[in-house]
Tab-separated table of C-alpha atoms in Angstrom:
chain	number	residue	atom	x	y	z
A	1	UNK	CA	5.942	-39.341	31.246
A	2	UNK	CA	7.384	-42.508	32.893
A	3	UNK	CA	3.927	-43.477	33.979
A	4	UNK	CA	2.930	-43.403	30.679
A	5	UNK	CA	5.954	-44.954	29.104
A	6	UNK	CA	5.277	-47.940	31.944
A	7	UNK	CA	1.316	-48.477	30.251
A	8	UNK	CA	2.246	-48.406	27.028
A	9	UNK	CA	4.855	-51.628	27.696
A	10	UNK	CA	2.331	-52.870	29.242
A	11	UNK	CA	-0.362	-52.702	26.896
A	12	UNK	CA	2.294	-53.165	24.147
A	13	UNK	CA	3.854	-56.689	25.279
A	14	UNK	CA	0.136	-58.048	26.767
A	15	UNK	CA	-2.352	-58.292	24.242
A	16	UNK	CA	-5.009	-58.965	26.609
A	17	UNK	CA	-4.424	-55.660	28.489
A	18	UNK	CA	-4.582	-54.037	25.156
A	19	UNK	CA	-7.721	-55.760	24.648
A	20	UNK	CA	-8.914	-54.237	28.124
A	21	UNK	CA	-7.574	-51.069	27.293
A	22	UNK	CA	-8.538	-50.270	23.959
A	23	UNK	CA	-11.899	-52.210	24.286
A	24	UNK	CA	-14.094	-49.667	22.335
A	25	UNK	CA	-11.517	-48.863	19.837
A	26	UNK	CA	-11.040	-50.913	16.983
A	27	UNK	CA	-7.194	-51.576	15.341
A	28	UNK	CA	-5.726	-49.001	17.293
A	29	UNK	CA	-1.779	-49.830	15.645
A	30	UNK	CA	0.429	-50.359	19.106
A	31	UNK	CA	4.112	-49.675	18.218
A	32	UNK	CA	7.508	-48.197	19.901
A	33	UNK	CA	6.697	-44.984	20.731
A	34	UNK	CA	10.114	-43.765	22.843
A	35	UNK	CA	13.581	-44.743	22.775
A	36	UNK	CA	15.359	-46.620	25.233
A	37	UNK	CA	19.510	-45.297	24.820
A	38	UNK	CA	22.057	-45.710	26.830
A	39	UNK	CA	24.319	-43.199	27.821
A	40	UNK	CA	26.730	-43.957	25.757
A	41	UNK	CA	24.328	-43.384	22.587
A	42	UNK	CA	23.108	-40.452	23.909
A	43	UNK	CA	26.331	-38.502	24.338
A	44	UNK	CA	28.234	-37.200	21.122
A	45	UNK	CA	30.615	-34.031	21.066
A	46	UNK	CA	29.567	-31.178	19.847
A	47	UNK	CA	31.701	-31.073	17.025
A	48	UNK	CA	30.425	-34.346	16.081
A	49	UNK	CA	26.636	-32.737	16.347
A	50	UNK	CA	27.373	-30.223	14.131
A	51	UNK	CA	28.643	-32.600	11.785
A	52	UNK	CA	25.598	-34.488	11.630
A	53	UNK	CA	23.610	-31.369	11.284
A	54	UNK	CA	25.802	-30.229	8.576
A	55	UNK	CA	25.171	-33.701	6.743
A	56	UNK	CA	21.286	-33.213	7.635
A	57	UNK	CA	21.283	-29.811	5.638
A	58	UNK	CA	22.979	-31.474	2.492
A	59	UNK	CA	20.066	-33.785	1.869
A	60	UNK	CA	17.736	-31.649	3.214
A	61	UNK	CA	15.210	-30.243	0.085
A	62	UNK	CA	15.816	-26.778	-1.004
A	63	UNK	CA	12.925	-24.326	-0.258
A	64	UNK	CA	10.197	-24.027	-3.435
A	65	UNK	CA	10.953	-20.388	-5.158
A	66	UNK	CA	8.515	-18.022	-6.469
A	67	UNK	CA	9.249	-19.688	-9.789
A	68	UNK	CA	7.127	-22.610	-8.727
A	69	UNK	CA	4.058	-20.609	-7.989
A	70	UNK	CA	1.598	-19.354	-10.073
A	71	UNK	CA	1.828	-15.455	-9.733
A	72	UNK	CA	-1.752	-13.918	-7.918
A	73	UNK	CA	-2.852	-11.053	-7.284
A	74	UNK	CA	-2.307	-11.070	-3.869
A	75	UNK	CA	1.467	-11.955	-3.478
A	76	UNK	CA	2.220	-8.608	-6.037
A	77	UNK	CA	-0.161	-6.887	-3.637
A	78	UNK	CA	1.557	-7.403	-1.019
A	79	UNK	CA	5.010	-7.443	-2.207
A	80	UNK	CA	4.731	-4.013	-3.845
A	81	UNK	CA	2.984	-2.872	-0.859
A	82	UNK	CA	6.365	-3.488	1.104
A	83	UNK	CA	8.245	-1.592	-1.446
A	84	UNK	CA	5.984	1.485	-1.456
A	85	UNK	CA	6.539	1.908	2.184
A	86	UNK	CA	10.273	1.503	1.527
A	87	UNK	CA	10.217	3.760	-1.357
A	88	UNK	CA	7.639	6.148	0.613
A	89	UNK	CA	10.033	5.829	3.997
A	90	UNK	CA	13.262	6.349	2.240
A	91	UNK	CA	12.605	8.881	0.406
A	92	UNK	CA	11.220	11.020	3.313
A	93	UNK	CA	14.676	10.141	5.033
A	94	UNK	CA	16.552	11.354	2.224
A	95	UNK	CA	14.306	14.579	2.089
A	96	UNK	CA	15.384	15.442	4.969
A	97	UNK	CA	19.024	14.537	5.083
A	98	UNK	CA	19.112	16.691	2.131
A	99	UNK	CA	17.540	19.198	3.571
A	100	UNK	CA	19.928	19.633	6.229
A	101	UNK	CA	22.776	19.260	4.556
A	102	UNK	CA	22.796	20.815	1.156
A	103	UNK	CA	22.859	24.130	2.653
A	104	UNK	CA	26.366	22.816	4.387
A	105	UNK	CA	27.774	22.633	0.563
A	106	UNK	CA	26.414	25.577	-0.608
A	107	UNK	CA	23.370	24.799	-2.091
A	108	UNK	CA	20.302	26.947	-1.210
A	109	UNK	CA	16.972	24.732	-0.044
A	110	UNK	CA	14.499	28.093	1.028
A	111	UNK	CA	11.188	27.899	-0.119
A	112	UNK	CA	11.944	30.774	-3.026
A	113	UNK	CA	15.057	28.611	-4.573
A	114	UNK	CA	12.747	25.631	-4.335
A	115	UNK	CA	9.599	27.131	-6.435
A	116	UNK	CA	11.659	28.898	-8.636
A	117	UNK	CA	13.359	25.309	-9.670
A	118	UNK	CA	9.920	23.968	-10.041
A	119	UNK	CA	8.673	27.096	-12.270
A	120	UNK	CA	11.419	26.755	-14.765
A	121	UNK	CA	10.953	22.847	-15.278
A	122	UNK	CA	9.339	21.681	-18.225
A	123	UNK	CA	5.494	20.858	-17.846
A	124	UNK	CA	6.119	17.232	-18.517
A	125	UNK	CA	9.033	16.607	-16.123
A	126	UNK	CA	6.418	18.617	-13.804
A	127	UNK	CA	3.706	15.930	-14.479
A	128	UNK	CA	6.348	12.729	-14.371
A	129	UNK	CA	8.043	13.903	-11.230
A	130	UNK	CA	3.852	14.246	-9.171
A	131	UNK	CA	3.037	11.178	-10.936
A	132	UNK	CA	5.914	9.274	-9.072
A	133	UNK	CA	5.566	10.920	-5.914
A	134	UNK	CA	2.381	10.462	-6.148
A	135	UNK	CA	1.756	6.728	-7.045
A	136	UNK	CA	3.522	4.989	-4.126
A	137	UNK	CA	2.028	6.694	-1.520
A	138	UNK	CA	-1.871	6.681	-3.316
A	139	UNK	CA	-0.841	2.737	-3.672
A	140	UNK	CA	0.820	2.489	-0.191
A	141	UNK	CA	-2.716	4.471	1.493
A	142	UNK	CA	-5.570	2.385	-0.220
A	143	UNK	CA	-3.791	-0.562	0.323
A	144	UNK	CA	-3.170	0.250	4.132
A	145	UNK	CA	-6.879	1.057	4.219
A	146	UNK	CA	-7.602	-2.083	2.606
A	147	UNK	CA	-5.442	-4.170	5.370
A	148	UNK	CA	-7.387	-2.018	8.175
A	149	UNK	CA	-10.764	-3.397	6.747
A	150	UNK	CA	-9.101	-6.975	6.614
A	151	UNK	CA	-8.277	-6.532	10.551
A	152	UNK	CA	-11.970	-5.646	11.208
A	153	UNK	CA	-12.924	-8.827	9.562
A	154	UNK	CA	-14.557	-7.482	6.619
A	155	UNK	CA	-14.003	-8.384	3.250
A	156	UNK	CA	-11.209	-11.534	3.765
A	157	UNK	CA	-13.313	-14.429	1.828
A	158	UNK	CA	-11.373	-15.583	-1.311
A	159	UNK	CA	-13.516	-13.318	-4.008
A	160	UNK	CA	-13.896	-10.290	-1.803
A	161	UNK	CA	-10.135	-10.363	-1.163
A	162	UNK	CA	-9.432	-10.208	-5.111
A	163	UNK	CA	-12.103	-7.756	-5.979
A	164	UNK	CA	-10.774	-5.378	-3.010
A	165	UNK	CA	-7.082	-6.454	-4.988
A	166	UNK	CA	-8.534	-4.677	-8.136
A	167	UNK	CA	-9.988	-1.803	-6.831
A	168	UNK	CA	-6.855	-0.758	-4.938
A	169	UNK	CA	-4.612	-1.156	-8.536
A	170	UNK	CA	-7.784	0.887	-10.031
A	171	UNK	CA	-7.550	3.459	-7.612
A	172	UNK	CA	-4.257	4.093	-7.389
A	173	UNK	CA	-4.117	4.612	-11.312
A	174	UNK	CA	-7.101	7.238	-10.804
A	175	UNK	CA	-5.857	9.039	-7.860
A	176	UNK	CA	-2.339	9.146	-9.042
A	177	UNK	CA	-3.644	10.421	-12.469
A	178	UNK	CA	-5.317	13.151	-10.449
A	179	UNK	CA	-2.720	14.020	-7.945
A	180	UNK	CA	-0.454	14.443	-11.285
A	181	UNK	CA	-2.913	16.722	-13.161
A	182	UNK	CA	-2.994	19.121	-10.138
């Protein structure tokens, strides 16, 4: 570091050892490139660091927001995928929270008491309450499968990326449709 701080005063204040220097390349621009401070501009308090970082931050731009991009495919992909696995993770953690400790208030979870809610529901509510168990985790799968292909290198070029996009939202509206009609 010093050595080179030495050559480039050097070169810098003698334009004839820039010339020798910098023979083969043409206009290189020679300018200050370190800072020479004392000690006593060096040292600051910290309080008075944290000032000047506080009045950095004020005049510092503000972050763009999703409001300033135009919405793709694969930004929703990607964000709902996130919230399926959240949805998908959460509600196995309720499951089972419930499942230990309803029986603590009273409230029978055997298999028997289980089908025997499920028999009496209404064919619809039967159909509505697959088809939203079902379509985070049929989402949540293709998309994971889709992300394994990506980290074999196959299929990550712009169109092939979008096309794999659309045939995850495809199948999950097929295999959810299924999984409900079961």
């Amino acid at each position: 570091m010093l050595a080179t701080r030495s050559i480039l005063k050097t070169v810098a204040q003698n334009p004839s050892a820039r010339a020798i220097a910098f023979k083969n390349v043409a206009g290189v621009p020679m300018g200050v490139r370190h800072f020479n401070g004392t000690r006593a501009t060096q040292a600051q308090s910290p309080a008075a660091e944290t000032e000047i970082l506080r009045q950095q931050r004020k005049v510092r731009p503000v972050s763009p927001h999703l409001s300033i991009y135009q919405p793709q495919i694969t930004w929703y992909l990607s964000g709902l995928h996130r919230l399926t696995g959240s949805i998908i993770g959460g509600g196995m953690y309720l499951g089972a929270i419930g499942y230990l400790a309803l029986p603590a208030v009273g409230v029978p979870v055997d298999s028997a008491s289980v089908i025997a809610a499920v028999a009496g529901a209404p064919v619809a509510l039967k159909v509505l309450a697959k088809l939203t168990i079902a379509t985070p985790f049929v989402f949540h799968s293709l998309n994971g499968i889709r992300h394994l292909v990506w980290d074999a290198t196959k299929f990550i070029d712009i169109k092939s990326v979008y096309t794999t996009g659309y045939a995850v939202i495809g199948g999950t509206v097929l295999g959810s449709l299924y999984l409900a009609s079961l």
